[in-house]
Amino acid sequence: MVLDRTVKPRPQRRRPGRRALLLGTALALLVAIAASVASAELIEHGNLFVRFDGGIAPRALPRRALAPISVRVEGTIRVPAGERPPALQRLKIALNRAGKIDTHGLPICRPGQIDSVDPSQALAACGRALVGSGGIVGETTLPNQRSTTVRGEVLFFNGVEGGSRTILAHVFETEPTPSTHVFAFTIHRGRGAYGTVLTAEIPAVLRHNESGRLRSIFLQLERRYTYRGRKRSYLSAACSAPQGFDLATFPFARASMTFEDGRMLSSTLVRSCRVR
Amino acid sequence: MGGGDLVEAANPGKAIVATLLLSAFLVFHGVPGAAAVAPNEPNNTVLEAAGPLLANQIYTGALETPGDRDFFYFYVTSPSEAQVTLTVSNFDGGNGEADINAAILDASATPLSATAYLREGESRTLSLSLPAQKYFVEVVPSNGSGHGYSLATGGSAGAFGPYGEIEGHCSLARRKLAKALAALNQAQAKLQRATARLRRSGYGRPGARREARSAHRKARVKVRTVRSTVETARQSRQPWCSIAP
């Protein structure tokens, strides 16, 4: 994808005496931008806090040509100690509008192929359709027991639903008992700065099951493959910094979480890239 | 019912004389309400034991009736075993022959060391090496009643220590465990990410699989190491956090 950029003012010629001051200010600005774009976003609504983080790798990209990238997004739900967070109902990740998802020649995985298997078996059945992986972290809330952290593996496969592209999420938890859940992220085109929108309704079984509440989810989408002798990438981008600049900042993604009590928390992740 | 007076003497010599005089007076003259003024009564059962006895102090008491029993408690607070010495003295003053028995009991009230038939005017020392725990001292008449007695505490560092030291050890162990559990959570989170990376590495850029395997192996080793730290930290709570005040 060609990343939208925030255009910085073109430097002008100044008297030598003011040049040092200007340079110092510019350096300070760059440091401030670098610091701000590297940090996670924490947002709150009442007693509910959500921390979003993410980015692309590599950050060094060609100025014009598309290059393979991986996209990482994660969200962590927090509430004050002793309180239970509301169940997460919907997760939405809108990626920069010029983003390119390429599924040309990528095999399709059907839910029936992976709905009752562990990750190794899922990879054996649909490995060629893999487009990413990640994890979920939950907290058990069994009566009369101290709450414990449970972790689950998530695999993402290229899927199709009703003729539209989807990302199938295969969630495997080993605790308290081994269980598999499959749900889909729909992919549709958005408006404005974010052209690619991934939306998933979290299945009730994951929201309220015996393993407790979902506390965080992280995903990394990345897949390189060869189709008809040509190397391809599921996700691609370029770093379209203005001429004369090697660095560009851009609204990388807008992530939002909707909870069962109706609250929705959203945040924009601003990141930077460098021209290589 | 006896007058087990628990006196912590800053100056053992003076205190013992004063306490002896007071105890003897109360015991022999049977002043009404004397038992009520004794600060450690009732201490007739393990549950009512007086204490804690502290190191290098002299404590006095009296066994007023043939069926009277006096219990005291103390702590050993050192990580390694401490040499505990308890000198029991029978001060006489009872009705007729007035011998006493004394014993050191463990936390479940099982005798560990005992001395019997301490005659009037006789002193004997119980000495034993004990690990950190709560202990009891039981003093009973072997015959007769009205005995006045004293318990002189001593031993190596940690013997007859204050409960605060045990609390300190427990709190330190709890902090260590909390830190180890946080480290385990962090290591498991890293392993989870390393596993996710390993899953997709087979379909990524060349060399990714090898790097992902190496990272996964390191993450697994780290989890194993931290788990053993957690186990050590769990064990380090013992016996401190199970010693009742």
Coordinates of C-alpha atoms in Angstrom, one line a residue:
Chain A
M1 CA 0.0 0.0 0.0
V2 CA 1.1 3.6 -0.5
L3 CA 0.9 5.2 2.8
D4 CA -0.8 8.5 3.2
R5 CA 1.6 11.0 4.5
T6 CA 1.5 14.1 6.7
V7 CA 3.3 16.7 4.5
K8 CA 5.9 18.7 6.4
P9 CA 6.6 22.3 5.4
R10 CA 9.3 22.7 2.8
P11 CA 12.5 24.1 4.3
Q12 CA 13.3 27.6 3.2
R13 CA 16.6 29.4 3.0
R14 CA 17.3 31.5 6.0
R15 CA 20.1 33.7 7.2
P16 CA 23.0 31.7 8.7
G17 CA 22.4 33.0 12.2
R18 CA 18.8 31.6 12.3
R19 CA 19.8 28.4 10.5
A20 CA 21.1 26.8 13.7
L21 CA 18.0 27.7 15.6
L22 CA 15.8 26.3 12.8
L23 CA 17.8 23.1 12.7
G24 CA 17.6 22.7 16.4
T25 CA 13.8 23.2 16.3
A26 CA 13.5 20.7 13.4
L27 CA 15.5 18.1 15.3
A28 CA 13.5 18.6 18.4
L29 CA 10.3 18.2 16.3
L30 CA 11.6 15.0 14.7
V31 CA 12.5 13.6 18.1
A32 CA 9.0 14.5 19.4
I33 CA 7.3 12.9 16.3
A34 CA 9.5 9.8 16.6
A35 CA 8.6 9.5 20.2
S36 CA 4.9 10.0 19.6
V37 CA 4.6 7.6 16.7
A38 CA 6.3 4.8 18.5
S39 CA 4.1 4.7 21.6
A40 CA 0.9 2.8 22.2
E41 CA -2.4 4.6 22.6
L42 CA -4.3 4.4 25.8
I43 CA -7.9 5.5 25.7
E44 CA -10.6 5.3 28.4
H45 CA -14.4 5.5 28.8
G46 CA -15.5 5.6 32.4
N47 CA -13.8 2.7 34.2
L48 CA -12.8 1.0 31.0
F49 CA -9.4 1.4 29.5
V50 CA -8.1 0.1 26.2
R51 CA -4.5 0.2 25.0
F52 CA -4.0 -0.1 21.3
D53 CA -0.6 -0.7 19.7
G54 CA 0.7 -1.8 16.4
G55 CA 2.8 -0.9 13.4
I56 CA 4.3 -2.1 10.2
A57 CA 7.5 -4.0 9.5
P58 CA 9.8 -3.3 7.9
R59 CA 9.6 0.5 8.4
A60 CA 12.1 1.1 5.7
L61 CA 10.2 0.9 2.3
P62 CA 10.7 2.0 -1.3
R63 CA 9.4 5.5 -2.1
R64 CA 7.1 4.3 -4.9
A65 CA 7.2 0.6 -5.5
L66 CA 5.1 -1.6 -3.3
A67 CA 7.1 -3.9 -0.9
P68 CA 5.9 -6.7 1.3
I69 CA 5.0 -5.7 4.8
S70 CA 3.6 -7.2 7.9
V71 CA 0.9 -5.4 10.0
R72 CA 0.7 -5.9 13.7
V73 CA -2.2 -4.7 15.8
E74 CA -3.0 -5.4 19.4
G75 CA -5.6 -4.3 21.9
T76 CA -5.6 -4.7 25.6
I77 CA -8.6 -4.2 27.8
R78 CA -8.1 -3.0 31.4
V79 CA -10.4 -2.1 34.3
P80 CA -9.6 -1.0 37.8
A81 CA -8.5 -3.8 40.2
G82 CA -11.4 -5.9 41.4
E83 CA -13.7 -5.0 38.5
R84 CA -14.7 -7.2 35.6
P85 CA -14.4 -5.8 32.1
P86 CA -17.4 -5.9 29.9
A87 CA -17.3 -8.6 27.2
L88 CA -15.8 -7.5 23.9
Q89 CA -18.4 -7.8 21.2
R90 CA -16.8 -6.4 18.0
L91 CA -13.3 -5.6 16.9
K92 CA -12.7 -3.3 14.0
I93 CA -9.4 -2.5 12.4
A94 CA -9.3 0.1 9.6
L95 CA -6.1 0.2 7.7
N96 CA -4.7 3.1 5.7
R97 CA -6.8 3.7 2.6
A98 CA -4.1 3.1 0.0
G99 CA -3.4 -0.3 1.5
K100 CA -3.2 -3.2 -0.7
I101 CA -4.3 -6.7 0.2
D102 CA -3.4 -9.2 -2.5
T103 CA -5.0 -12.6 -2.4
H104 CA -4.4 -13.4 -6.0
G105 CA -3.5 -17.0 -6.3
L106 CA -3.7 -17.6 -2.5
P107 CA -5.7 -20.7 -1.6
I108 CA -9.0 -20.4 0.3
C109 CA -9.6 -22.0 3.6
R110 CA -13.2 -23.2 4.5
P111 CA -14.3 -23.1 8.2
G112 CA -15.2 -26.8 8.0
Q113 CA -11.6 -27.6 7.4
I114 CA -10.4 -26.1 10.7
D115 CA -13.4 -25.9 13.0
S116 CA -12.5 -28.7 15.3
V117 CA -8.7 -29.2 15.1
D118 CA -5.6 -27.9 16.9
P119 CA -3.2 -25.4 15.3
S120 CA -0.9 -28.1 13.8
Q121 CA -3.8 -29.8 12.2
A122 CA -5.3 -26.5 11.0
L123 CA -1.9 -25.7 9.4
A124 CA -1.8 -29.1 7.8
A125 CA -5.3 -28.5 6.3
C126 CA -5.1 -24.8 5.4
G127 CA -1.4 -23.9 5.8
R128 CA -1.1 -22.6 2.3
A129 CA -3.9 -20.1 3.0
L130 CA -2.3 -18.8 6.2
V131 CA -2.1 -15.0 6.2
G132 CA -1.1 -14.3 9.8
S133 CA -1.1 -15.4 13.4
G134 CA -1.6 -14.0 16.8
G135 CA -3.0 -14.7 20.2
I136 CA -5.6 -14.0 22.8
V137 CA -5.2 -13.6 26.5
G138 CA -8.2 -14.2 28.8
E139 CA -8.8 -14.4 32.5
T140 CA -10.6 -17.3 34.2
T141 CA -13.4 -16.4 36.5
L142 CA -14.3 -19.8 38.0
P143 CA -16.3 -19.5 41.2
N144 CA -14.3 -19.8 44.5
Q145 CA -11.0 -19.9 42.6
R146 CA -8.3 -17.3 42.1
S147 CA -8.5 -15.9 38.6
T148 CA -5.7 -17.1 36.3
T149 CA -4.5 -16.0 32.9
V150 CA -5.2 -18.2 30.0
R151 CA -3.6 -17.8 26.6
G152 CA -4.8 -19.0 23.2
E153 CA -3.3 -19.3 19.8
V154 CA -4.8 -17.6 16.8
L155 CA -4.2 -18.5 13.2
F156 CA -5.5 -16.3 10.4
F157 CA -6.4 -17.9 7.0
N158 CA -7.6 -16.4 3.7
G159 CA -11.3 -17.1 3.4
V160 CA -14.4 -16.3 1.4
E161 CA -17.9 -15.7 2.6
G162 CA -20.7 -14.9 0.3
G163 CA -18.3 -14.1 -2.5
S164 CA -16.4 -11.6 -0.4
R165 CA -12.9 -12.0 1.0
T166 CA -12.6 -12.7 4.7
I167 CA -9.9 -13.6 7.2
L168 CA -10.8 -16.7 9.1
A169 CA -9.6 -16.7 12.7
H170 CA -8.8 -20.1 14.2
V171 CA -8.6 -19.7 18.0
F172 CA -7.2 -22.6 20.0
E173 CA -7.2 -22.6 23.8
T174 CA -5.7 -25.3 25.9
E175 CA -7.1 -24.2 29.2
P176 CA -9.3 -25.0 31.0
T177 CA -10.0 -27.6 28.4
P178 CA -8.7 -27.8 24.8
S179 CA -11.2 -26.0 22.6
T180 CA -11.3 -24.5 19.1
H181 CA -13.4 -21.6 17.8
V182 CA -13.5 -20.2 14.3
F183 CA -14.8 -16.8 13.4
A184 CA -14.3 -14.4 10.5
F185 CA -13.1 -10.9 9.9
T186 CA -15.0 -9.4 7.0
I187 CA -12.9 -7.2 4.7
H188 CA -14.7 -4.3 3.1
R189 CA -13.6 -1.0 1.7
G190 CA -14.0 2.0 3.9
R191 CA -14.1 5.7 3.4
G192 CA -11.7 8.5 4.0
A193 CA -8.2 7.8 5.2
Y194 CA -8.9 4.2 5.9
G195 CA -9.7 2.1 2.8
T196 CA -9.5 -1.4 4.2
V197 CA -11.7 -2.3 7.1
L198 CA -11.5 -5.6 9.0
T199 CA -14.5 -6.3 11.3
A200 CA -15.1 -9.3 13.5
E201 CA -18.0 -10.2 15.7
I202 CA -16.4 -12.0 18.6
P203 CA -18.3 -15.3 19.1
A204 CA -20.3 -15.4 22.4
V205 CA -18.5 -18.6 23.4
L206 CA -15.2 -16.6 23.4
R207 CA -16.8 -13.7 25.2
H208 CA -18.5 -15.6 28.0
N209 CA -17.1 -19.1 28.1
E210 CA -15.9 -20.8 31.2
S211 CA -12.4 -19.5 30.5
G212 CA -13.6 -16.0 31.5
R213 CA -13.2 -12.7 29.9
L214 CA -11.1 -11.7 26.9
R215 CA -8.3 -9.3 28.1
S216 CA -6.2 -8.8 25.0
I217 CA -5.9 -9.8 21.5
F218 CA -2.9 -9.4 19.1
L219 CA -2.5 -10.2 15.5
Q220 CA 0.1 -10.0 12.9
L221 CA -0.9 -10.3 9.2
E222 CA 2.0 -11.3 7.0
R223 CA 2.2 -13.8 4.1
R224 CA 4.6 -14.1 1.2
Y225 CA 3.9 -16.5 -1.5
T226 CA 4.6 -17.3 -5.1
Y227 CA 2.0 -17.5 -7.8
R228 CA 2.8 -18.5 -11.3
G229 CA 6.4 -17.8 -10.7
R230 CA 5.8 -14.3 -9.4
K231 CA 6.5 -13.4 -5.8
R232 CA 3.6 -11.9 -4.0
S233 CA 2.7 -10.6 -0.6
Y234 CA -0.6 -10.6 1.2
L235 CA 0.1 -7.0 2.3
S236 CA 2.2 -4.4 0.5
A237 CA 3.1 -0.8 1.0
A238 CA 5.5 2.0 -0.1
C239 CA 6.7 5.0 1.9
S240 CA 5.6 8.0 -0.1
A241 CA 7.6 10.6 1.8
P242 CA 7.7 14.0 0.0
Q243 CA 10.6 14.6 -2.3
G244 CA 13.7 15.6 -0.3
F245 CA 12.4 13.9 2.9
D246 CA 13.2 10.4 4.0
L247 CA 10.7 10.2 6.7
A248 CA 6.9 10.3 6.6
T249 CA 4.3 10.0 9.3
F250 CA 0.9 8.5 8.5
P251 CA -2.3 7.3 10.2
F252 CA -1.5 3.7 10.1
A253 CA -4.7 2.3 11.5
R254 CA -7.8 3.1 13.4
A255 CA -8.8 0.4 15.8
S256 CA -12.0 0.2 17.8
M257 CA -13.5 -2.2 20.2
T258 CA -17.3 -2.4 20.9
F259 CA -18.4 -3.9 24.2
E260 CA -21.6 -5.6 25.2
D261 CA -22.6 -2.7 27.4
G262 CA -22.6 -0.4 24.3
R263 CA -19.4 1.4 24.9
M264 CA -17.1 1.8 22.0
L265 CA -13.4 2.8 22.3
S266 CA -11.4 3.8 19.2
S267 CA -8.0 5.1 18.6
T268 CA -5.9 6.1 15.7
L269 CA -2.4 4.7 15.5
V270 CA 0.0 7.2 13.8
R271 CA 3.2 5.6 12.7
S272 CA 6.2 6.6 10.6
C273 CA 8.1 5.0 7.7
R274 CA 11.5 5.6 6.2
V275 CA 12.5 5.7 2.6
R276 CA 15.1 3.1 1.8
Chain B
M1 CA -5.4 -21.3 88.0
G2 CA -2.0 -19.8 88.4
G3 CA -0.5 -16.4 88.4
G4 CA 1.7 -16.6 85.3
D5 CA 3.2 -13.1 85.3
L6 CA 5.0 -12.3 82.1
V7 CA 7.6 -9.7 82.9
E8 CA 10.1 -8.6 80.5
A9 CA 13.0 -7.4 82.6
A10 CA 15.3 -4.8 81.3
N11 CA 17.5 -5.4 84.3
P12 CA 17.0 -9.1 85.0
G13 CA 18.5 -8.9 88.5
K14 CA 16.2 -6.2 89.9
A15 CA 13.2 -7.4 88.0
I16 CA 13.5 -11.0 89.2
V17 CA 13.6 -9.9 92.8
A18 CA 10.7 -7.5 92.4
T19 CA 8.6 -10.1 90.6
L20 CA 9.5 -12.8 92.9
L21 CA 8.4 -10.8 95.9
L22 CA 5.2 -9.8 94.2
S23 CA 4.4 -13.3 93.0
A24 CA 5.3 -14.9 96.4
F25 CA 3.1 -12.3 98.1
L26 CA 0.2 -12.9 95.8
V27 CA 0.5 -16.7 95.9
F28 CA 1.2 -17.2 99.5
H29 CA -1.2 -14.7 100.9
G30 CA -3.9 -15.3 98.4
V31 CA -4.9 -11.6 98.0
P32 CA -8.4 -11.4 96.6
G33 CA -8.3 -10.5 92.9
A34 CA -4.6 -11.5 92.6
A35 CA -5.2 -13.8 89.7
A36 CA -7.2 -11.0 88.0
V37 CA -4.3 -8.7 88.0
A38 CA -1.9 -11.2 86.4
P39 CA -1.4 -9.9 82.9
N40 CA -1.0 -13.3 81.3
E41 CA -4.0 -15.1 82.7
P42 CA -5.7 -17.1 81.6
N43 CA -2.9 -19.0 80.0
N44 CA -4.1 -22.5 80.8
T45 CA -4.2 -23.9 77.3
V46 CA -2.2 -23.6 74.2
L47 CA -4.8 -21.3 72.7
E48 CA -4.5 -19.0 75.6
A49 CA -0.7 -19.1 75.8
A50 CA 1.0 -16.0 76.9
G51 CA 3.8 -14.4 75.0
P52 CA 5.8 -14.2 72.9
L53 CA 8.8 -14.9 75.1
L54 CA 11.7 -12.8 74.0
A55 CA 15.4 -13.5 74.2
N56 CA 17.5 -12.9 77.3
Q57 CA 14.5 -12.1 79.5
I58 CA 13.3 -13.7 82.7
Y59 CA 9.6 -14.4 83.1
T60 CA 7.9 -15.6 86.3
G61 CA 4.7 -17.4 87.1
A62 CA 2.9 -19.5 89.7
L63 CA 0.9 -22.6 89.7
E64 CA -1.8 -22.1 92.2
T65 CA -3.7 -25.3 92.1
P66 CA -2.7 -29.0 91.5
G67 CA -4.6 -28.9 88.2
D68 CA -3.1 -25.6 87.0
R69 CA -1.1 -25.5 83.7
D70 CA 0.7 -22.5 82.4
F71 CA 1.4 -22.0 78.7
F72 CA 3.7 -19.6 77.0
Y73 CA 4.8 -19.3 73.4
F74 CA 7.8 -18.1 71.6
Y75 CA 9.3 -18.0 68.0
V76 CA 12.4 -19.1 66.4
T77 CA 13.0 -16.6 63.7
S78 CA 16.3 -17.5 62.0
P79 CA 16.4 -19.1 58.6
S80 CA 18.7 -21.8 59.9
E81 CA 18.1 -23.8 63.2
A82 CA 18.7 -21.8 66.3
Q83 CA 20.0 -23.1 69.7
V84 CA 17.2 -22.5 72.2
T85 CA 18.0 -22.5 75.9
L86 CA 15.3 -22.2 78.5
T87 CA 16.2 -22.2 82.2
V88 CA 13.4 -23.2 84.5
S89 CA 13.7 -22.4 88.2
N90 CA 11.4 -23.6 90.9
F91 CA 11.2 -20.9 93.6
D92 CA 9.4 -23.0 96.3
G93 CA 6.7 -21.5 98.3
G94 CA 4.0 -24.2 97.6
N95 CA 2.0 -26.3 99.9
G96 CA 4.1 -29.1 101.1
E97 CA 6.2 -30.7 98.4
A98 CA 5.9 -28.5 95.3
D99 CA 7.7 -29.9 92.3
I100 CA 7.1 -28.7 88.8
N101 CA 7.5 -30.2 85.3
A102 CA 8.3 -28.0 82.2
A103 CA 8.3 -28.9 78.5
I104 CA 8.9 -27.2 75.2
L105 CA 6.2 -28.1 72.7
D106 CA 6.1 -27.7 68.9
A107 CA 3.3 -25.8 67.0
S108 CA 1.1 -28.9 67.2
A109 CA 1.7 -29.2 71.0
T110 CA 3.9 -32.2 70.7
P111 CA 6.6 -32.3 73.4
L112 CA 10.1 -31.8 72.0
S113 CA 12.0 -31.6 75.3
A114 CA 11.0 -31.8 78.9
T115 CA 12.2 -31.8 82.4
A116 CA 10.3 -33.2 85.4
Y117 CA 10.2 -33.0 89.2
L118 CA 12.1 -29.7 89.6
R119 CA 12.4 -29.5 93.3
E120 CA 12.1 -26.4 95.3
G121 CA 15.0 -24.1 94.7
E122 CA 16.2 -26.2 91.8
S123 CA 17.0 -24.8 88.2
R124 CA 17.4 -26.8 85.1
T125 CA 18.0 -25.8 81.5
L126 CA 16.4 -27.2 78.4
S127 CA 18.6 -26.8 75.4
L128 CA 17.8 -27.8 71.9
S129 CA 18.2 -26.8 68.3
L130 CA 15.0 -25.7 66.6
P131 CA 14.0 -24.6 63.1
A132 CA 11.9 -21.4 62.6
Q133 CA 8.5 -22.0 63.9
K134 CA 6.1 -21.2 66.8
Y135 CA 6.7 -23.1 70.0
F136 CA 5.1 -23.5 73.4
V137 CA 6.4 -23.8 76.9
E138 CA 4.2 -25.8 79.3
V139 CA 4.7 -25.6 83.0
V140 CA 2.7 -27.9 85.3
P141 CA 2.9 -29.0 88.9
S142 CA 4.2 -32.6 89.3
N143 CA 2.9 -32.6 92.9
G144 CA 1.6 -30.0 95.3
S145 CA 0.7 -26.5 94.2
G146 CA 1.4 -22.9 94.8
H147 CA 4.8 -23.0 93.1
G148 CA 6.5 -19.9 91.9
Y149 CA 8.8 -20.4 89.0
S150 CA 10.8 -18.4 86.5
L151 CA 11.7 -19.0 82.8
A152 CA 15.0 -17.5 81.6
T153 CA 15.3 -17.4 77.8
G154 CA 18.5 -17.5 75.8
G155 CA 20.3 -19.1 73.0
S156 CA 21.7 -18.2 69.6
A157 CA 20.5 -15.6 67.2
G158 CA 16.9 -16.2 66.2
A159 CA 15.9 -18.0 69.4
F160 CA 13.0 -16.2 71.1
G161 CA 12.8 -13.7 68.3
P162 CA 9.9 -11.3 67.8
Y163 CA 7.0 -12.1 65.5
G164 CA 7.9 -9.0 63.4
E165 CA 10.9 -10.9 62.1
I166 CA 8.7 -13.7 60.8
E167 CA 6.4 -11.2 59.3
G168 CA 9.3 -9.6 57.6
H169 CA 10.5 -12.9 56.2
C170 CA 7.0 -13.7 55.0
S171 CA 6.5 -10.4 53.4
L172 CA 9.9 -10.6 51.6
A173 CA 9.0 -14.1 50.3
R174 CA 5.6 -12.8 49.1
R175 CA 7.2 -9.9 47.3
K176 CA 9.7 -12.4 45.7
L177 CA 6.8 -14.6 44.6
A178 CA 4.8 -11.7 43.2
K179 CA 7.9 -10.6 41.2
A180 CA 8.5 -14.1 40.0
L181 CA 4.9 -14.5 38.9
A182 CA 5.0 -11.2 37.0
A183 CA 8.2 -12.4 35.3
L184 CA 6.5 -15.7 34.5
N185 CA 3.5 -13.9 33.0
Q186 CA 5.9 -11.8 30.9
A187 CA 7.9 -14.9 29.8
Q188 CA 4.7 -16.7 28.9
A189 CA 3.5 -13.7 26.8
K190 CA 6.8 -13.8 25.0
L191 CA 6.5 -17.5 24.4
Q192 CA 2.9 -16.9 23.1
R193 CA 4.3 -14.4 20.6
A194 CA 7.2 -16.6 19.7
T195 CA 4.7 -19.4 19.0
A196 CA 2.6 -17.2 16.8
R197 CA 5.7 -16.1 14.9
L198 CA 6.8 -19.7 14.5
R199 CA 3.4 -20.7 13.1
R200 CA 3.6 -18.1 10.3
S201 CA 7.4 -18.3 9.7
G202 CA 7.0 -21.3 7.5
Y203 CA 5.2 -19.1 5.0
G204 CA 7.3 -15.9 5.3
R205 CA 10.6 -14.7 4.0
P206 CA 13.5 -17.1 3.6
G207 CA 15.4 -17.6 6.9
A208 CA 12.4 -16.6 9.0
R209 CA 11.7 -20.2 10.0
R210 CA 15.2 -20.6 11.5
E211 CA 15.0 -17.3 13.4
A212 CA 11.6 -18.0 14.7
R213 CA 12.7 -21.5 15.9
S214 CA 15.6 -20.0 17.7
A215 CA 13.4 -17.3 19.3
H216 CA 10.8 -19.9 20.3
R217 CA 13.4 -22.1 21.8
K218 CA 14.8 -19.2 23.9
A219 CA 11.3 -18.3 25.0
R220 CA 10.6 -21.8 26.1
V221 CA 13.8 -22.0 28.1
K222 CA 13.0 -18.7 29.7
V223 CA 9.6 -19.9 30.7
R224 CA 11.1 -23.1 32.2
T225 CA 13.7 -21.1 34.1
V226 CA 11.2 -18.6 35.4
R227 CA 8.9 -21.4 36.4
S228 CA 11.6 -22.9 38.6
T229 CA 12.2 -19.4 40.1
V230 CA 8.5 -19.2 40.9
E231 CA 8.6 -22.7 42.5
T232 CA 11.6 -21.5 44.6
A233 CA 9.8 -18.4 45.5
R234 CA 6.7 -20.4 46.5
Q235 CA 8.8 -22.6 48.7
S236 CA 10.6 -19.6 50.3
R237 CA 7.3 -18.6 51.9
Q238 CA 7.7 -21.7 54.1
P239 CA 7.7 -21.8 57.0
W240 CA 7.4 -18.0 57.5
C241 CA 3.9 -17.5 56.0
S242 CA 2.4 -20.5 57.8
I243 CA 3.5 -19.4 61.3
A244 CA 0.5 -18.1 63.2
P245 CA 1.0 -14.9 65.3

